[in-house]
Structure formats: C-alpha cells, structure tokens
C-alpha cells in the first residue's frame, strides 16, 4: 500500500473522481476540533451514531434548532426520531453492507403540522462501529417542489380551460352563417376566417391566413380599407363600408374593434351590398358637409364624454385629431367655470335645444376664446347624446357697444352683453361713457364756458378740469 494512500474503512470505498488525490498530505493536520468546525460548516445537522443510538450531535442551522430538532435525541435510538416511512432508510444507512456515503431523505416529526425533511449521508468513522450522519435541511427545496407542482397543476388546468374555450370559439365561429374574417388593424393581414367567409371569398382558410386584406379587393378600394382601419385604431368605431371584391362582387363590410394584447384586431362582417337609396346618398353628403363645416361640432354622451368631433373643433381645442379628443370630457374645453357649463347642460336637458349661448372655449394649453354655442339633444340607442355647435365670436365682439364707444340705448342691448362681458366691465365702461357724454353736452350748452358747465353739472371747476382731461376733451 502506498504511504500516501490512507487505509479505507468498511463501507468507505470511493472512486478517484469523488475523493481527494492525496488526503494524507493535505489533511494530516486535521484535529478533532478542526474536523468539528468543518462538519458544522458543511452540514445543517450532524449525528454521531453508535449501535443505532445517537451518542452526540451538532445543529448548525438555527431554524432546525427552533423547530426542536435534536432537542432530546441524545441517547435515543435514531429510528425512534423519524417518521414511520423513514425507518427503512435509517436502517439502510446504518447497515454494515452500505457501500459508501449515499444520500437519503428522512423525515422527522415536527411541532408543526408538517414533517421536517432532512437529507442524510452516513460516513463510517474508521474501523469502529461509529457512524457520522451528515444532514441538510430540505424544507426550502420541498417548498419549491410543492410550488412547482402547484404551478404545474395550475398551468394544466388553465391549458385545459383554454383548449375548451378555443374549441367553443371555433365551433361558434364556424357555425355563424355570415362571413366573418379577423384582420390585424395595423398590418391589414388576415388572422382568421370562418367557413362562411371561405365560401363567400372562394378560398380556403389556409390560403387566406397571413394574406393582406387588400388582396381580396379591387385596387381602388385600398384607401377605403386603410381609412376604416385608421378609424378603428383611433376611436374603436367605423361606419359600415361598401367595397368591391376582386371578383367584382359588391359587399358591405362592418368592423368591430377587439384588442388582443398589444395588437388591435378588426372583426369584419361581410354581407351583400344593398342598392344605395337616394336618402342614404343625401345623408352621406350631409355628414361629409358637417365634417368640413368651419364651426366646431362635438358629440358627447350624457356624462359629457366626447364621442366624436369635427376638424374645426379640434382646431379650436388645439388637438391633433378627433382620436385625441375621444374619451375626454367637454368640461376640459367649454365653459368659463363649472357653473357656466352646468347652466348650459341644465337648459339643454330641460328644453332639448339651446341657441346662441355665450361662453368661453379653452384649448389644451389653457388659452381662452369667446365662443357662441348652440346645442341639441338626440336619441341614440337606449340613451341620448348631445351635439354642440361651437362658433368663435371674438371678431364680432370687437364691434360690440363696449368697444365701439356707443352707449346702449335699451335694456336689451345691455342684456346682450351679459355672458360676453363681465358685469364690472359693463358698469365701469357705461359710467365712463355717460360721464363723457354729459360733459360734452354741458360744454355745448354753455358754448365751452367751463365755469358755467361745472356749475351746471354740480362740479367744482377743478373737478371738471380733471374729468375733461381724463375723458380726452381738452380740445
């Protein structure tokens, strides 16, 4: 036997791949104290077992110590400290025929409801019957395994539900008698098509999937479809559209928006186009004209949330487009204050129409402009919507009595200023104008004799001179 190779004890046969190359050289200074420190550092729990009895132990894991591991084990038979199903594993580790350090998971009873899993390896100490059992706490690993199993079971249940949902969706999708195709709103590529669509378009689903929607239409219809997709992305709604298929057949396409993750999809229903009636043509022409009207038009629901607006309203509100206004509230743009808009809405709900209501329009940067609003209530489904016409009157107000320096000669002219000019400005400017006209009349009557004019007006000469100067009547 080589001097550098230590004798092997019973059950300690090892392979070159799992042992030190020269333990006699490097571990010859190993003292009992140092060996104890190594064992404590390497293991959560270490037992010295002789004749099956725990003679000594060391617990380095505070959590095991708190759970009562090793508290009264010393002097007890090792198999009496484990659960019933682990007794065979303990006897296997203690068996003289054991061929080396083999790891076994052994469970110990605990003060809590769960058993304590510990992974042991038994090492025979020299030629004696003493065995050192080195243990490692497996609770974290056991918890992770339990979570993994639960996650796997949850995934299996979700996957089963998903397959059931997909099967129901496919069954319903294919049994719909109306041709339906699902299209990506950004790329206009076809994602899916039902059996009725395959029949109507005379193409198999595998041939439709992934192709561009525009390939099914005549080339002149491309812009219509792009505009339809733009409306869907911007507002989630688009009016039905008449288009011509590549086969020459005229059809009507209705679109509904569906969001799937980060993608916006269009569910397109395809029906044969009906002959266009004169009334439909007139209505389309009227809608096109309203879209181009120079007055701002805005449609809101009963909660005053904007449904749609024309470009003129976007200009007044300084918005890039109607999609930026959709979902916003009218209170963000209209009314000097909440009270102002409440008066307008209250009158609209009571009379169903309001004409020439003077108020303020604010753009998104807070800049204000004087406007005149007319509004009407219209039925929409089971509820009502409000339509507002907003017209800028800043230029018209520049010619108002207040700025033209002409005194209003009737109560109606004063009341016309209410809502357009603050009350304090109306009173102040009217007072200044009346005072100036009275001074001019007194000077005319007295042939510009200021002393007589002051006496006529009940003013001191100095007071009259001051007012003449303030009114710009020195000449």
PDB file of C-alpha atoms in Angstrom, residues 278-381:
ATOM      1  CA  UNK A 278     -81.258  58.405 -52.574  1.00  0.00           C
ATOM      2  CA  UNK A 279     -81.811  59.120 -48.881  1.00  0.00           C
ATOM      3  CA  UNK A 280     -78.598  57.283 -47.969  1.00  0.00           C
ATOM      4  CA  UNK A 281     -76.669  59.330 -50.520  1.00  0.00           C
ATOM      5  CA  UNK A 282     -78.078  62.579 -49.141  1.00  0.00           C
ATOM      6  CA  UNK A 283     -77.264  61.546 -45.578  1.00  0.00           C
ATOM      7  CA  UNK A 284     -73.681  60.720 -46.535  1.00  0.00           C
ATOM      8  CA  UNK A 285     -73.378  64.067 -48.309  1.00  0.00           C
ATOM      9  CA  UNK A 286     -74.732  65.872 -45.235  1.00  0.00           C
ATOM     10  CA  UNK A 287     -72.292  64.054 -42.929  1.00  0.00           C
ATOM     11  CA  UNK A 288     -69.426  64.934 -45.251  1.00  0.00           C
ATOM     12  CA  UNK A 289     -70.509  68.595 -45.209  1.00  0.00           C
ATOM     13  CA  UNK A 290     -70.745  68.641 -41.388  1.00  0.00           C
ATOM     14  CA  UNK A 291     -67.240  67.187 -41.253  1.00  0.00           C
ATOM     15  CA  UNK A 292     -65.970  70.174 -43.265  1.00  0.00           C
ATOM     16  CA  UNK A 293     -68.084  72.848 -41.534  1.00  0.00           C
ATOM     17  CA  UNK A 294     -65.990  75.804 -40.224  1.00  0.00           C
ATOM     18  CA  UNK A 295     -67.928  75.759 -36.923  1.00  0.00           C
ATOM     19  CA  UNK A 296     -66.752  73.279 -34.332  1.00  0.00           C
ATOM     20  CA  UNK A 297     -69.065  70.277 -33.912  1.00  0.00           C
ATOM     21  CA  UNK A 298     -68.757  67.858 -30.997  1.00  0.00           C
ATOM     22  CA  UNK A 299     -70.899  64.869 -29.949  1.00  0.00           C
ATOM     23  CA  UNK A 300     -70.925  63.836 -26.256  1.00  0.00           C
ATOM     24  CA  UNK A 301     -72.758  61.259 -24.127  1.00  0.00           C
ATOM     25  CA  UNK A 302     -74.844  62.031 -21.047  1.00  0.00           C
ATOM     26  CA  UNK A 303     -71.661  62.071 -18.920  1.00  0.00           C
ATOM     27  CA  UNK A 304     -70.269  64.749 -21.284  1.00  0.00           C
ATOM     28  CA  UNK A 305     -67.551  62.425 -22.581  1.00  0.00           C
ATOM     29  CA  UNK A 306     -66.631  63.205 -26.172  1.00  0.00           C
ATOM     30  CA  UNK A 307     -67.717  60.579 -28.703  1.00  0.00           C
ATOM     31  CA  UNK A 308     -66.709  62.369 -31.908  1.00  0.00           C
ATOM     32  CA  UNK A 309     -65.817  65.839 -33.170  1.00  0.00           C
ATOM     33  CA  UNK A 310     -65.033  67.506 -36.484  1.00  0.00           C
ATOM     34  CA  UNK A 311     -61.688  69.096 -37.517  1.00  0.00           C
ATOM     35  CA  UNK A 312     -62.951  72.630 -36.708  1.00  0.00           C
ATOM     36  CA  UNK A 313     -63.477  71.654 -33.046  1.00  0.00           C
ATOM     37  CA  UNK A 314     -60.001  70.090 -32.976  1.00  0.00           C
ATOM     38  CA  UNK A 315     -58.629  73.409 -34.253  1.00  0.00           C
ATOM     39  CA  UNK A 316     -60.416  75.372 -31.515  1.00  0.00           C
ATOM     40  CA  UNK A 317     -59.169  72.890 -28.872  1.00  0.00           C
ATOM     41  CA  UNK A 318     -55.671  72.733 -30.407  1.00  0.00           C
ATOM     42  CA  UNK A 319     -55.856  68.948 -30.813  1.00  0.00           C
ATOM     43  CA  UNK A 320     -54.055  66.866 -33.407  1.00  0.00           C
ATOM     44  CA  UNK A 321     -57.196  64.878 -34.320  1.00  0.00           C
ATOM     45  CA  UNK A 322     -60.507  63.512 -33.090  1.00  0.00           C
ATOM     46  CA  UNK A 323     -58.816  60.424 -31.637  1.00  0.00           C
ATOM     47  CA  UNK A 324     -57.032  62.710 -29.170  1.00  0.00           C
ATOM     48  CA  UNK A 325     -60.389  64.141 -28.035  1.00  0.00           C
ATOM     49  CA  UNK A 326     -62.217  60.785 -27.798  1.00  0.00           C
ATOM     50  CA  UNK A 327     -62.929  59.892 -24.184  1.00  0.00           C
ATOM     51  CA  UNK A 328     -62.085  63.376 -22.863  1.00  0.00           C
ATOM     52  CA  UNK A 329     -64.786  65.371 -21.098  1.00  0.00           C
ATOM     53  CA  UNK A 330     -66.386  68.520 -22.526  1.00  0.00           C
ATOM     54  CA  UNK A 331     -65.632  70.289 -19.217  1.00  0.00           C
ATOM     55  CA  UNK A 332     -61.973  70.313 -20.227  1.00  0.00           C
ATOM     56  CA  UNK A 333     -62.717  72.644 -23.133  1.00  0.00           C
ATOM     57  CA  UNK A 334     -66.016  74.502 -22.685  1.00  0.00           C
ATOM     58  CA  UNK A 335     -67.318  76.966 -20.085  1.00  0.00           C
ATOM     59  CA  UNK A 336     -65.868  79.792 -18.032  1.00  0.00           C
ATOM     60  CA  UNK A 337     -66.486  77.677 -14.943  1.00  0.00           C
ATOM     61  CA  UNK A 338     -68.328  74.571 -13.875  1.00  0.00           C
ATOM     62  CA  UNK A 339     -71.398  76.715 -13.141  1.00  0.00           C
ATOM     63  CA  UNK A 340     -71.382  78.158 -16.651  1.00  0.00           C
ATOM     64  CA  UNK A 341     -71.441  74.724 -18.285  1.00  0.00           C
ATOM     65  CA  UNK A 342     -73.972  73.405 -15.756  1.00  0.00           C
ATOM     66  CA  UNK A 343     -76.396  76.175 -16.763  1.00  0.00           C
ATOM     67  CA  UNK A 344     -75.972  75.203 -20.416  1.00  0.00           C
ATOM     68  CA  UNK A 345     -76.492  71.468 -19.796  1.00  0.00           C
ATOM     69  CA  UNK A 346     -79.451  72.080 -17.465  1.00  0.00           C
ATOM     70  CA  UNK A 347     -81.175  74.198 -20.098  1.00  0.00           C
ATOM     71  CA  UNK A 348     -80.374  71.612 -22.782  1.00  0.00           C
ATOM     72  CA  UNK A 349     -81.861  68.756 -20.738  1.00  0.00           C
ATOM     73  CA  UNK A 350     -84.953  70.815 -19.982  1.00  0.00           C
ATOM     74  CA  UNK A 351     -85.674  72.251 -23.451  1.00  0.00           C
ATOM     75  CA  UNK A 352     -83.661  69.798 -25.648  1.00  0.00           C
ATOM     76  CA  UNK A 353     -82.271  72.751 -27.614  1.00  0.00           C
ATOM     77  CA  UNK A 354     -80.119  75.794 -26.759  1.00  0.00           C
ATOM     78  CA  UNK A 355     -79.292  78.648 -29.136  1.00  0.00           C
ATOM     79  CA  UNK A 356     -76.510  81.239 -29.073  1.00  0.00           C
ATOM     80  CA  UNK A 357     -75.219  80.599 -25.550  1.00  0.00           C
ATOM     81  CA  UNK A 358     -72.200  82.842 -24.933  1.00  0.00           C
ATOM     82  CA  UNK A 359     -69.301  81.207 -23.097  1.00  0.00           C
ATOM     83  CA  UNK A 360     -65.543  80.520 -23.330  1.00  0.00           C
ATOM     84  CA  UNK A 361     -63.617  77.817 -25.184  1.00  0.00           C
ATOM     85  CA  UNK A 362     -60.282  76.624 -23.755  1.00  0.00           C
ATOM     86  CA  UNK A 363     -57.700  74.782 -25.797  1.00  0.00           C
ATOM     87  CA  UNK A 364     -55.493  72.088 -24.299  1.00  0.00           C
ATOM     88  CA  UNK A 365     -52.870  74.726 -23.362  1.00  0.00           C
ATOM     89  CA  UNK A 366     -55.387  76.787 -21.361  1.00  0.00           C
ATOM     90  CA  UNK A 367     -55.767  79.642 -23.889  1.00  0.00           C
ATOM     91  CA  UNK A 368     -59.334  81.011 -23.909  1.00  0.00           C
ATOM     92  CA  UNK A 369     -61.506  82.314 -26.728  1.00  0.00           C
ATOM     93  CA  UNK A 370     -65.026  83.720 -26.631  1.00  0.00           C
ATOM     94  CA  UNK A 371     -67.496  81.450 -28.413  1.00  0.00           C
ATOM     95  CA  UNK A 372     -71.199  81.058 -29.042  1.00  0.00           C
ATOM     96  CA  UNK A 373     -72.716  77.620 -28.518  1.00  0.00           C
ATOM     97  CA  UNK A 374     -75.869  76.031 -29.881  1.00  0.00           C
ATOM     98  CA  UNK A 375     -76.797  72.529 -28.766  1.00  0.00           C
ATOM     99  CA  UNK A 376     -79.412  69.854 -29.316  1.00  0.00           C
ATOM    100  CA  UNK A 377     -80.394  66.533 -27.696  1.00  0.00           C
ATOM    101  CA  UNK A 378     -80.695  63.484 -29.962  1.00  0.00           C
ATOM    102  CA  UNK A 379     -81.754  59.882 -29.180  1.00  0.00           C
ATOM    103  CA  UNK A 380     -79.048  57.242 -29.503  1.00  0.00           C
ATOM    104  CA  UNK A 381     -79.955  53.637 -28.689  1.00  0.00           C
TER     105      UNK A 381
END
